[in-house]
CSV table of C-alpha atoms and ligand atoms in Angstrom, one decimal:
chain,number,residue,atom,x,y,z
L,1,MET,CA,112.5,89.8,-29.6
L,2,SER,CA,111.1,90.4,-26.0
L,3,THR,CA,113.2,89.3,-23.0
L,4,GLY,CA,112.2,88.4,-19.5
L,5,LYS,CA,111.0,85.4,-17.5
L,6,PHE,CA,107.4,84.3,-17.2
L,7,TYR,CA,105.6,82.1,-14.6
L,8,ILE,CA,102.1,80.7,-15.0
L,9,HIS,CA,100.0,79.4,-12.1
L,10,THR,CA,97.0,77.2,-13.3
L,11,PHE,CA,93.8,76.6,-11.5
L,12,GLY,CA,90.9,74.6,-13.0
L,13,CYS,CA,90.2,71.8,-15.4
L,14,GLN,CA,92.3,70.1,-18.1
L,15,MET,CA,91.1,72.7,-20.6
L,16,ASN,CA,92.7,75.3,-18.5
L,17,VAL,CA,95.9,73.3,-18.0
L,18,HIS,CA,96.1,73.1,-21.8
L,19,ASP,CA,95.4,76.8,-22.3
L,20,SER,CA,98.5,77.5,-20.0
L,21,GLU,CA,100.6,75.2,-22.1
L,22,GLN,CA,99.5,77.3,-25.1
L,23,MET,CA,100.3,80.5,-23.4
L,24,ALA,CA,103.7,79.2,-22.5
L,25,GLN,CA,104.3,78.3,-26.0
L,26,ILE,CA,103.4,81.7,-27.6
L,27,LEU,CA,105.4,83.5,-24.9
L,28,SER,CA,108.4,81.3,-25.6
L,29,ASP,CA,107.9,81.9,-29.3
L,30,ALA,CA,108.0,85.6,-28.6
L,31,GLY,CA,111.4,85.3,-26.8
L,32,TYR,CA,110.3,85.1,-23.1
L,33,VAL,CA,111.7,82.4,-20.9
L,34,LYS,CA,109.7,80.0,-18.7
L,35,THR,CA,110.6,79.8,-15.0
L,36,ASP,CA,109.2,77.6,-12.2
L,37,GLU,CA,110.0,80.2,-9.5
L,38,ALA,CA,107.4,82.9,-9.3
L,39,ASP,CA,109.9,85.0,-7.3
L,40,ARG,CA,112.3,85.2,-10.3
L,41,ALA,CA,109.7,86.0,-12.9
L,42,ASP,CA,109.1,89.3,-14.7
L,43,ILE,CA,105.7,88.4,-15.7
L,44,ILE,CA,103.3,86.2,-13.8
L,45,ILE,CA,99.9,85.0,-15.2
L,46,VAL,CA,97.3,83.4,-13.0
L,47,ASN,CA,95.1,81.3,-15.1
L,48,THR,CA,91.8,81.0,-13.2
L,49,CYS,CA,88.6,78.8,-12.8
L,50,SER,CA,85.2,80.0,-11.8
L,51,VAL,CA,83.2,76.8,-11.8
L,52,ARG,CA,82.5,77.0,-7.9
L,53,GLY,CA,83.0,79.6,-5.3
L,54,LYS,CA,85.9,77.7,-3.9
L,55,ALA,CA,87.8,77.7,-7.2
L,56,ALA,CA,87.4,81.5,-7.5
L,57,GLN,CA,88.5,81.9,-3.9
L,58,LYS,CA,91.8,80.0,-4.6
L,59,ALA,CA,92.6,82.4,-7.4
L,60,TYR,CA,91.8,85.4,-5.2
L,61,SER,CA,94.1,84.2,-2.5
L,62,GLN,CA,96.9,83.6,-5.0
L,63,LEU,CA,96.5,87.1,-6.3
L,64,GLY,CA,96.6,88.4,-2.8
L,65,ARG,CA,100.0,86.8,-2.3
L,66,LEU,CA,101.3,88.3,-5.7
L,67,LYS,CA,100.2,91.8,-4.5
L,68,ARG,CA,102.9,91.7,-1.8
L,69,LEU,CA,105.4,90.6,-4.4
L,70,ARG,CA,104.4,93.4,-6.6
L,71,GLU,CA,104.9,95.9,-3.7
L,72,LYS,CA,108.5,94.8,-3.6
L,73,ARG,CA,108.9,94.7,-7.3
L,74,PRO,CA,107.0,97.6,-9.1
L,75,ASP,CA,108.3,96.6,-12.5
L,76,LEU,CA,106.6,93.1,-12.3
L,77,VAL,CA,103.8,92.4,-14.8
L,78,ILE,CA,100.8,90.5,-13.3
L,79,GLY,CA,98.0,89.1,-15.3
L,80,VAL,CA,94.8,87.2,-14.7
L,81,ALA,CA,93.5,84.8,-17.4
L,82,GLY,CA,90.9,82.2,-17.8
L,83,CYS,CA,87.3,81.8,-16.7
L,84,LEU,CA,87.3,84.1,-13.8
L,85,ALA,CA,89.0,86.8,-15.8
L,86,GLN,CA,86.4,86.3,-18.5
L,87,GLU,CA,83.6,86.5,-15.8
L,88,HIS,CA,84.8,89.8,-14.2
L,89,GLY,CA,86.5,91.7,-17.1
L,90,THR,CA,87.5,95.2,-16.2
L,91,GLY,CA,85.9,94.6,-12.8
L,92,PHE,CA,89.0,92.7,-11.8
L,93,PHE,CA,90.9,96.0,-11.7
L,94,ARG,CA,88.7,97.4,-9.1
L,95,ARG,CA,89.0,94.3,-7.1
L,96,ALA,CA,92.9,94.1,-7.6
L,97,PRO,CA,94.2,97.5,-8.8
L,98,TYR,CA,97.7,96.2,-8.9
L,99,LEU,CA,96.7,94.1,-11.9
L,100,ASP,CA,98.2,94.9,-15.3
L,101,LEU,CA,96.4,92.5,-17.5
L,102,VAL,CA,92.9,90.7,-17.7
L,103,LEU,CA,92.9,88.1,-20.6
L,104,GLY,CA,89.6,86.5,-21.4
L,105,THR,CA,89.3,82.9,-22.6
L,106,HIS,CA,88.9,83.8,-26.4
L,107,ASN,CA,92.1,85.9,-26.6
L,108,ILE,CA,95.0,83.7,-25.5
L,109,HIS,CA,96.7,84.3,-28.9
L,110,ARG,CA,97.0,88.1,-28.1
L,111,LEU,CA,99.1,87.6,-24.9
L,112,PRO,CA,102.4,88.6,-26.2
L,113,GLU,CA,101.2,91.8,-27.9
L,114,MET,CA,99.2,92.8,-24.8
L,115,ILE,CA,102.4,92.4,-22.6
L,116,GLU,CA,104.3,94.5,-24.9
L,117,GLU,CA,101.5,97.2,-24.7
L,118,ILE,CA,101.9,97.1,-20.9
L,119,ASN,CA,105.7,97.4,-21.1
L,120,ASN,CA,105.4,100.3,-23.6
L,121,THR,CA,102.6,102.3,-22.1
L,122,GLY,CA,102.5,101.3,-18.4
L,123,SER,CA,98.7,101.1,-18.7
L,124,GLN,CA,96.3,98.3,-17.6
L,125,VAL,CA,95.2,96.1,-20.6
L,126,VAL,CA,92.0,93.9,-21.0
L,127,ASP,CA,90.5,91.8,-23.6
L,128,THR,CA,87.5,89.7,-22.8
L,129,SER,CA,85.8,89.9,-26.3
L,130,PHE,CA,84.3,86.7,-27.6
L,131,HIS,CA,84.9,85.5,-31.2
L,132,GLU,CA,83.0,83.1,-33.5
L,133,SER,CA,86.3,81.4,-34.2
L,134,VAL,CA,88.8,81.1,-31.2
L,135,ARG,CA,92.3,81.7,-32.7
L,136,SER,CA,94.2,79.7,-29.9
L,137,LEU,CA,92.4,76.4,-30.9
L,138,GLY,CA,95.2,76.0,-33.4
L,139,ILE,CA,98.2,76.8,-31.3
L,140,ARG,CA,100.4,73.7,-31.0
L,141,THR,CA,102.3,72.9,-27.9
L,142,LEU,CA,104.4,70.1,-26.6
L,143,PRO,CA,103.7,69.1,-23.0
L,144,PRO,CA,106.5,70.1,-20.6
L,145,ASP,CA,109.5,68.1,-19.2
L,146,GLY,CA,109.4,65.0,-21.6
L,147,ASN,CA,105.8,64.0,-20.7
L,148,VAL,CA,104.5,61.2,-22.9
L,149,SER,CA,100.9,62.3,-22.9
L,150,ALA,CA,99.6,65.3,-24.5
L,151,TYR,CA,96.1,67.3,-24.7
L,152,VAL,CA,94.6,68.1,-27.9
L,153,THR,CA,91.7,70.5,-28.0
L,154,ILE,CA,88.9,69.3,-30.4
L,155,MET,CA,86.2,71.9,-29.5
L,156,GLN,CA,85.7,74.8,-27.3
L,157,GLY,CA,82.7,76.2,-25.4
L,158,CYS,CA,79.4,74.8,-24.5
L,159,ASN,CA,75.8,75.2,-25.7
L,160,ASN,CA,74.2,73.1,-22.9
L,161,PHE,CA,73.4,75.7,-20.3
L,162,CYS,CA,73.0,73.2,-17.4
L,163,SER,CA,71.1,75.3,-14.9
L,164,TYR,CA,74.0,75.4,-12.3
L,165,CYS,CA,76.9,76.0,-14.7
L,166,ILE,CA,78.9,79.0,-15.5
L,167,VAL,CA,81.1,77.5,-18.2
L,168,PRO,CA,78.7,78.4,-21.2
L,169,TYR,CA,79.0,82.1,-20.0
L,170,VAL,CA,82.8,82.2,-19.7
L,171,ARG,CA,83.9,79.9,-22.6
L,172,GLY,CA,81.2,81.0,-25.1
L,173,ARG,CA,79.4,79.0,-27.7
L,174,GLU,CA,80.4,75.6,-28.9
L,175,GLU,CA,83.0,75.5,-31.8
L,176,SER,CA,84.4,72.4,-33.3
L,177,ARG,CA,87.8,72.4,-34.8
L,178,ALA,CA,88.4,71.1,-38.3
L,179,GLY,CA,89.2,67.3,-38.3
L,180,GLY,CA,92.2,67.8,-40.6
L,181,ASP,CA,93.8,70.3,-38.1
L,182,ILE,CA,93.3,67.9,-35.3
L,183,ILE,CA,94.7,64.9,-37.2
L,184,ASP,CA,97.8,67.1,-38.2
L,185,GLU,CA,98.5,68.2,-34.7
L,186,ILE,CA,98.3,64.6,-33.4
L,187,ARG,CA,100.7,63.5,-36.1
L,188,PHE,CA,103.1,66.3,-35.0
L,189,LEU,CA,102.7,65.1,-31.4
L,190,ALA,CA,103.4,61.4,-32.3
L,191,ASP,CA,106.4,62.5,-34.3
L,192,ASN,CA,107.7,64.2,-31.2
L,193,GLY,CA,107.6,61.2,-28.9
L,194,ILE,CA,104.0,61.5,-27.6
L,195,ARG,CA,102.4,58.1,-27.0
L,196,GLU,CA,99.1,59.2,-25.6
L,197,VAL,CA,96.6,61.8,-26.5
L,198,THR,CA,93.6,63.2,-24.6
L,199,LEU,CA,91.0,64.8,-26.8
L,200,LEU,CA,89.6,67.9,-24.9
L,201,GLY,CA,86.1,69.6,-25.1
L,202,GLN,CA,83.4,70.4,-22.6
L,203,ASN,CA,81.1,68.1,-24.5
L,204,VAL,CA,83.1,65.9,-26.9
L,205,ASN,CA,79.9,64.0,-27.9
L,206,SER,CA,78.6,66.9,-29.9
L,207,TYR,CA,81.8,67.3,-31.8
L,208,GLY,CA,81.1,68.2,-35.4
L,209,SER,CA,77.9,70.0,-34.9
L,210,THR,CA,79.4,73.4,-36.0
L,211,LEU,CA,81.2,71.9,-39.0
L,212,SER,CA,79.9,71.6,-42.5
L,213,GLY,CA,81.0,68.0,-43.2
L,214,ASP,CA,79.4,64.9,-41.5
L,215,THR,CA,82.3,64.1,-39.1
L,216,ASP,CA,80.9,63.4,-35.7
L,217,PHE,CA,82.7,62.3,-32.6
L,218,PRO,CA,82.9,58.6,-33.3
L,219,ALA,CA,84.1,59.3,-36.9
L,220,LEU,CA,86.9,61.5,-35.6
L,221,LEU,CA,88.0,58.9,-33.0
L,222,ARG,CA,88.2,56.5,-35.9
L,223,MET,CA,90.5,58.7,-37.8
L,224,VAL,CA,92.6,59.5,-34.8
L,225,SER,CA,93.1,55.8,-34.1
L,226,LYS,CA,94.6,55.2,-37.5
L,227,ILE,CA,97.5,57.6,-36.7
L,228,ASP,CA,100.9,55.8,-36.5
L,229,GLY,CA,102.8,56.1,-33.1
L,230,VAL,CA,99.6,57.0,-30.9
L,231,ASP,CA,99.4,54.0,-28.5
L,232,ARG,CA,96.5,55.4,-26.4
L,233,ILE,CA,93.6,57.8,-27.0
L,234,ARG,CA,91.4,59.2,-24.4
L,235,PHE,CA,88.8,61.9,-24.2
L,236,THR,CA,87.0,64.2,-21.9
L,237,THR,CA,84.3,65.1,-21.1
L,238,SER,CA,81.2,63.2,-22.4
L,239,HIS,CA,77.6,64.3,-21.8
L,240,PRO,CA,75.4,61.4,-21.2
L,241,LYS,CA,72.6,62.7,-23.3
L,242,ASP,CA,74.7,62.6,-26.4
L,243,LEU,CA,76.4,59.4,-25.9
L,244,SER,CA,75.5,57.3,-28.9
L,245,GLU,CA,75.7,53.5,-29.7
L,246,ARG,CA,78.3,54.4,-32.4
L,247,LEU,CA,80.5,55.8,-29.6
L,248,ALA,CA,80.2,52.8,-27.5
L,249,GLY,CA,81.1,50.8,-30.5
L,250,CYS,CA,84.4,52.6,-30.7
L,251,PHE,CA,85.4,51.1,-27.3
L,252,ALA,CA,84.8,47.7,-28.8
L,253,ASP,CA,86.5,48.3,-32.1
L,254,LEU,CA,89.5,50.6,-31.6
L,255,ASP,CA,92.5,48.9,-30.1
L,256,ASN,CA,94.2,52.2,-29.0
L,257,LEU,CA,91.1,53.7,-27.4
L,258,CYS,CA,91.5,53.3,-23.7
L,259,GLU,CA,88.9,51.6,-21.7
L,260,HIS,CA,87.9,54.5,-19.6
L,261,ILE,CA,85.0,57.1,-19.8
L,262,HIS,CA,84.4,60.0,-17.7
L,263,LEU,CA,80.5,60.4,-17.7
L,264,PRO,CA,79.2,63.0,-15.3
L,265,VAL,CA,75.7,62.0,-13.9
L,266,GLN,CA,75.4,64.9,-11.4
L,267,SER,CA,72.5,63.3,-9.7
L,268,GLY,CA,70.5,60.2,-9.4
L,269,SER,CA,67.1,61.8,-9.0
L,270,ASP,CA,65.0,62.7,-12.0
L,271,HIS,CA,63.4,65.6,-10.1
L,272,VAL,CA,66.9,67.1,-9.5
L,273,LEU,CA,68.3,66.3,-13.1
L,274,LYS,CA,65.2,68.0,-14.6
L,275,ARG,CA,65.9,71.2,-12.6
L,276,MET,CA,69.5,70.9,-13.5
L,277,LYS,CA,68.4,70.7,-17.2
L,278,ARG,CA,70.6,67.8,-17.9
L,279,GLY,CA,68.3,66.2,-20.7
L,280,TYR,CA,68.2,62.6,-19.3
L,281,THR,CA,66.7,60.7,-16.5
L,282,ALA,CA,68.5,58.3,-14.1
L,283,GLY,CA,67.0,55.4,-16.0
L,284,GLU,CA,68.4,56.7,-19.4
L,285,TYR,CA,71.8,57.2,-17.8
L,286,LEU,CA,71.8,53.6,-16.5
L,287,LYS,CA,70.8,52.3,-20.0
L,288,LYS,CA,73.9,54.2,-21.4
L,289,ILE,CA,76.0,52.6,-18.7
L,290,ASP,CA,74.7,49.1,-19.8
L,291,MET,CA,75.4,50.0,-23.5
L,292,LEU,CA,79.0,50.9,-22.6
L,293,LYS,CA,79.5,47.7,-20.5
L,294,SER,CA,78.1,45.4,-23.1
L,295,ALA,CA,80.5,47.0,-25.8
L,296,CYS,CA,83.4,46.8,-23.4
L,297,PRO,CA,83.0,44.7,-20.3
L,298,ASP,CA,86.3,46.0,-18.8
L,299,ILE,CA,85.5,49.7,-19.0
L,300,SER,CA,86.3,51.9,-16.2
L,301,ILE,CA,83.7,54.5,-15.5
L,302,THR,CA,84.1,57.7,-13.5
L,303,SER,CA,81.7,60.6,-12.8
L,304,ASP,CA,80.9,64.0,-11.4
L,305,ILE,CA,78.2,64.5,-8.7
L,306,ILE,CA,76.8,67.6,-7.2
L,307,VAL,CA,75.2,67.5,-3.7
L,308,GLY,CA,72.8,70.0,-2.3
L,309,PHE,CA,71.4,71.3,-5.5
L,310,PRO,CA,68.5,73.7,-4.8
L,311,GLY,CA,65.5,71.6,-4.1
L,312,GLU,CA,67.4,68.3,-3.4
L,313,ARG,CA,65.4,66.5,-0.8
L,314,ASP,CA,66.8,63.7,1.4
L,315,SER,CA,64.9,61.2,-0.9
L,316,ASP,CA,66.6,62.8,-3.9
L,317,PHE,CA,70.0,62.4,-2.4
L,318,GLN,CA,69.2,58.7,-1.5
L,319,LYS,CA,68.5,58.1,-5.3
L,320,THR,CA,72.1,59.5,-6.0
L,321,ILE,CA,73.3,56.9,-3.4
L,322,ASP,CA,71.3,54.2,-5.0
L,323,LEU,CA,72.6,55.0,-8.4
L,324,MET,CA,76.2,54.9,-7.2
L,325,LYS,CA,75.6,51.5,-5.7
L,326,GLU,CA,74.2,50.2,-8.9
L,327,VAL,CA,76.8,51.6,-11.3
L,328,ARG,CA,79.9,51.2,-8.8
L,329,PHE,CA,81.9,53.9,-10.4
L,330,ASP,CA,85.7,53.6,-10.4
L,331,ASN,CA,86.0,57.1,-9.1
L,332,VAL,CA,83.7,60.1,-8.5
L,333,PHE,CA,84.6,63.9,-8.2
L,334,SER,CA,82.0,65.2,-5.9
L,335,PHE,CA,81.1,68.9,-5.2
L,336,LYS,CA,78.8,70.8,-2.9
L,337,TYR,CA,76.5,73.0,-5.0
L,338,SER,CA,77.7,76.5,-5.3
L,339,ASP,CA,75.7,79.4,-6.7
L,340,ARG,CA,77.3,81.1,-9.8
L,341,ARG,CA,76.5,84.5,-10.9
L,342,GLY,CA,74.1,84.7,-13.8
L,343,THR,CA,73.3,80.9,-13.9
L,344,ALA,CA,69.6,79.9,-13.9
L,345,SER,CA,69.8,77.9,-10.6
L,346,GLU,CA,71.2,81.0,-8.8
L,347,GLY,CA,67.5,82.2,-8.7
L,348,TYR,CA,66.1,78.8,-7.9
L,349,ASP,CA,64.2,78.4,-4.5
L,350,GLY,CA,64.9,75.5,-2.1
L,351,LYS,CA,68.6,76.4,-1.4
L,352,VAL,CA,70.1,73.6,0.8
L,353,GLU,CA,71.8,74.5,4.0
L,354,GLU,CA,75.6,74.2,4.1
L,355,GLY,CA,75.5,71.7,7.0
L,356,VAL,CA,73.2,69.4,5.1
L,357,LYS,CA,75.3,69.7,1.9
L,358,SER,CA,78.4,68.8,4.1
L,359,GLU,CA,76.6,65.7,5.6
L,360,ARG,CA,75.6,64.5,2.1
L,361,LEU,CA,79.1,65.0,0.7
L,362,TYR,CA,80.6,63.1,3.5
L,363,GLU,CA,78.2,60.1,3.1
L,364,LEU,CA,78.7,60.1,-0.7
L,365,GLN,CA,82.5,60.2,-0.4
L,366,ALA,CA,82.6,57.3,2.2
L,367,LEU,CA,80.5,55.2,-0.1
L,368,GLN,CA,82.8,56.1,-3.1
L,369,GLU,CA,86.0,55.3,-1.0
L,370,SER,CA,84.8,51.8,-0.3
L,371,ASN,CA,83.8,51.4,-3.9
L,372,SER,CA,87.0,52.7,-5.3
L,373,LEU,CA,89.0,50.3,-3.0
L,374,GLU,CA,86.8,47.3,-3.8
L,375,LYS,CA,87.1,48.0,-7.6
L,376,ASN,CA,91.0,48.4,-7.3
L,377,ARG,CA,91.1,45.1,-5.2
L,378,CYS,CA,89.5,43.1,-8.1
L,379,LEU,CA,92.7,44.0,-10.0
L,380,GLU,CA,95.1,42.2,-7.6
L,381,GLY,CA,96.9,39.4,-9.3
L,382,ILE,CA,96.0,40.6,-12.7
L,383,VAL,CA,98.6,41.7,-15.3
L,384,LYS,CA,97.9,45.2,-16.9
L,385,ASP,CA,99.5,47.2,-19.6
L,386,VAL,CA,101.1,50.3,-18.0
L,387,LEU,CA,102.4,53.3,-19.9
L,388,ILE,CA,105.3,54.6,-17.9
L,389,GLU,CA,105.1,58.4,-17.2
L,390,GLY,CA,108.1,59.0,-15.1
L,391,VAL,CA,109.3,59.1,-11.4
L,392,SER,CA,106.6,58.4,-8.8
L,393,LYS,CA,105.3,61.5,-6.8
L,394,ASN,CA,105.4,59.5,-3.6
L,395,ASN,CA,108.8,57.9,-3.9
L,396,ASP,CA,111.8,59.0,-5.9
L,397,ALA,CA,112.9,55.3,-6.1
L,398,ASP,CA,109.8,54.3,-7.9
L,399,ILE,CA,108.4,54.9,-11.3
L,400,THR,CA,104.7,55.6,-12.1
L,401,GLY,CA,102.3,55.0,-14.9
L,402,ARG,CA,98.7,54.3,-15.8
L,403,THR,CA,96.7,51.5,-16.9
L,404,ARG,CA,94.3,51.8,-19.9
L,405,GLY,CA,91.5,52.2,-17.4
L,406,ASN,CA,93.3,55.3,-16.0
L,407,LYS,CA,94.4,53.8,-12.7
L,408,ILE,CA,97.8,55.0,-11.3
L,409,VAL,CA,100.3,52.2,-10.8
L,410,ASN,CA,103.5,52.6,-8.8
L,411,LEU,CA,106.3,50.1,-9.2
L,412,ALA,CA,110.1,49.6,-8.9
L,413,GLY,CA,111.8,50.3,-12.2
L,414,ASP,CA,114.1,52.2,-14.4
L,415,ILE,CA,113.3,55.8,-15.3
L,416,GLY,CA,114.5,54.9,-18.8
L,417,LEU,CA,111.2,53.1,-19.3
L,418,THR,CA,109.4,56.5,-19.6
L,419,GLY,CA,107.2,56.3,-22.6
L,420,ARG,CA,107.2,52.6,-22.8
L,421,THR,CA,104.3,50.3,-22.2
L,422,VAL,CA,105.3,47.4,-20.0
L,423,ARG,CA,103.4,44.4,-18.5
L,424,VAL,CA,102.8,44.8,-14.7
L,425,ARG,CA,101.2,42.5,-12.2
L,426,ILE,CA,99.0,44.3,-9.7
L,427,VAL,CA,100.1,43.3,-6.2
L,428,GLN,CA,98.3,45.7,-3.9
L,429,ALA,CA,95.2,47.9,-4.3
L,430,HIS,CA,95.0,51.3,-2.5
L,431,MET,CA,92.1,53.6,-2.8
L,432,HIS,CA,93.6,56.0,-5.3
L,433,SER,CA,96.4,53.9,-6.7
L,434,LEU,CA,97.9,50.5,-7.3
L,435,ARG,CA,101.2,48.9,-6.5
L,436,GLY,CA,102.6,46.7,-9.2
L,437,GLU,CA,105.6,44.4,-10.2
L,438,MET,CA,106.9,44.2,-13.7
L,439,VAL,CA,106.5,40.8,-15.2
T,1,SAH,N1,81.7,69.9,-19.2
T,1,SAH,C1,81.7,69.0,-18.1
T,1,SAH,C2,81.8,69.6,-16.7
T,1,SAH,C3,82.5,70.9,-16.5
T,1,SAH,S1,82.5,71.5,-14.9
T,1,SAH,C4,80.4,68.2,-18.1
T,1,SAH,O1,79.4,68.6,-18.7
T,1,SAH,O2,80.3,67.2,-17.4
T,1,SAH,C5,83.0,70.1,-13.9
T,1,SAH,C6,82.2,69.8,-12.9
T,1,SAH,O3,82.0,70.8,-12.0
T,1,SAH,C7,80.7,69.4,-13.3
T,1,SAH,O4,80.6,68.1,-13.9
T,1,SAH,C8,79.9,69.6,-12.1
T,1,SAH,O5,79.9,68.3,-11.3
T,1,SAH,C9,80.7,70.6,-11.3
T,1,SAH,N2,80.1,71.9,-11.2
T,1,SAH,C10,79.8,72.7,-12.2
T,1,SAH,N3,79.1,73.8,-11.8
T,1,SAH,C11,78.9,73.7,-10.4
T,1,SAH,C12,78.3,74.4,-9.4
T,1,SAH,N4,77.6,75.6,-9.6
T,1,SAH,N5,78.3,73.9,-8.2
T,1,SAH,C13,78.9,72.8,-7.8
T,1,SAH,N6,79.6,72.0,-8.8
T,1,SAH,C14,79.5,72.4,-10.0
T,2,SF4,FE1,78.6,73.0,-17.8
T,2,SF4,FE2,76.6,71.5,-18.5
T,2,SF4,FE3,78.3,72.5,-20.4
T,2,SF4,FE4,79.2,70.6,-18.8
T,2,SF4,S1,77.6,70.3,-20.3
T,2,SF4,S2,80.2,72.6,-19.3
T,2,SF4,S3,78.1,71.0,-16.9
T,2,SF4,S4,76.8,73.5,-19.2
T,3,F3S,FE1,86.9,76.0,-14.5
T,3,F3S,FE2,86.6,77.2,-16.8
T,3,F3S,FE3,87.3,74.7,-16.7
T,3,F3S,S1,85.4,77.4,-15.1
T,3,F3S,S2,86.3,73.9,-14.9
T,3,F3S,S3,88.6,76.4,-15.8
T,3,F3S,S4,86.2,75.5,-18.3
């Protein structure tokens, strides 16, 4: 058995968070002990994201800090994992010569043996090879610190190649996990006190396309919903082009499927959507929204939007604003377009100036803030089911949880309620959370 303490710092999306949980699991299984203090660790892994320039920058700054720690502690093992590691491979060693390990997105399962190799030989180790089947898909983990909610990966990779996006290059081709494995893992989670599962994939709506049977995503959801003990099911992310009537029907039929969908639109302009290679028009997107709202009138809808995509004119941006006014999203994650190496749009003309991107982002976020607040105000006075997750981040005396629509609710209550679903009257709406009282 190996000994020593490890610390993992995670950047990026929920998939990366779950990958870090898996790394923690296999390191623990190999005898290492997790610590929350980087200063005390013998092994530090930075799990990185490269979706935008800013995300990559955050990882580089973190590594810069670790360099100083390494100078004080020459025996420290420092590794970089995740999408930026996959992107740069051995190139990372030139940028950061003090690194011991570069671990690509398909090779998480090899982490313990790679650390052993570093300890035995003192050499730098890298593995960014891609495999048809990703071994880490099956690593089971329980989320840390008594969380009641867990992630379950149902597919990996992406075949869509939206023109701005690096994900297909750093995560590889789409691969769906066998339905039986997914169900077994969720049963295991439910038996261990997990009440909510979030099914993860870059494009969950195309689940099943690489499997031999005829299980597609709606069929998988129906199977998951029958598992005893799972009170709530969520999933992310859906691609609008693959959202079917049958998926919308699941929101009407399945009691434990939460009334929330994250459906990234990216832009409201057909001219921009076409250049993004998204495969739908604004009109088609709006029809899907109507379909969802008629299946489930209460559904909460969130989205991602990019401003300043190459060739985006003022009139295109206004179409995005118009679409936001029409849909009235519950929340929007908005980003300035960022060139990514090797993507199609890196070579597009019509690059938008930074200042213009900032102005557009500001206008979009101001509109969303008022939409979010207005939507939350509609909930004042209403009683909602809230799954309690633990102590509130803002105030130790409060507990916190989420509605089925994925809104954060803070309230006075006993920490012993963690993992229980309680009835809560919403008494005050804020932009990003709600205040409630138990009824
Ligand atoms: N698989 C998900 C999104 C993954 S990336 C999907 O298809 O929706 C998360 C978000 O980052 C994207 O929805 C997009 O809004 C944003 N994003 C991706 N590449 C970007 C880029 N080059 N510049 C700015 N934002 C980007
Ligand atoms: Fe990127 Fe498009 Fe795939 Fe999402 S669907 S991960 S935006 S290429
Ligand atoms: Fe970032 Fe990779 Fe996720 S690029 S958004 S961590 S899939």
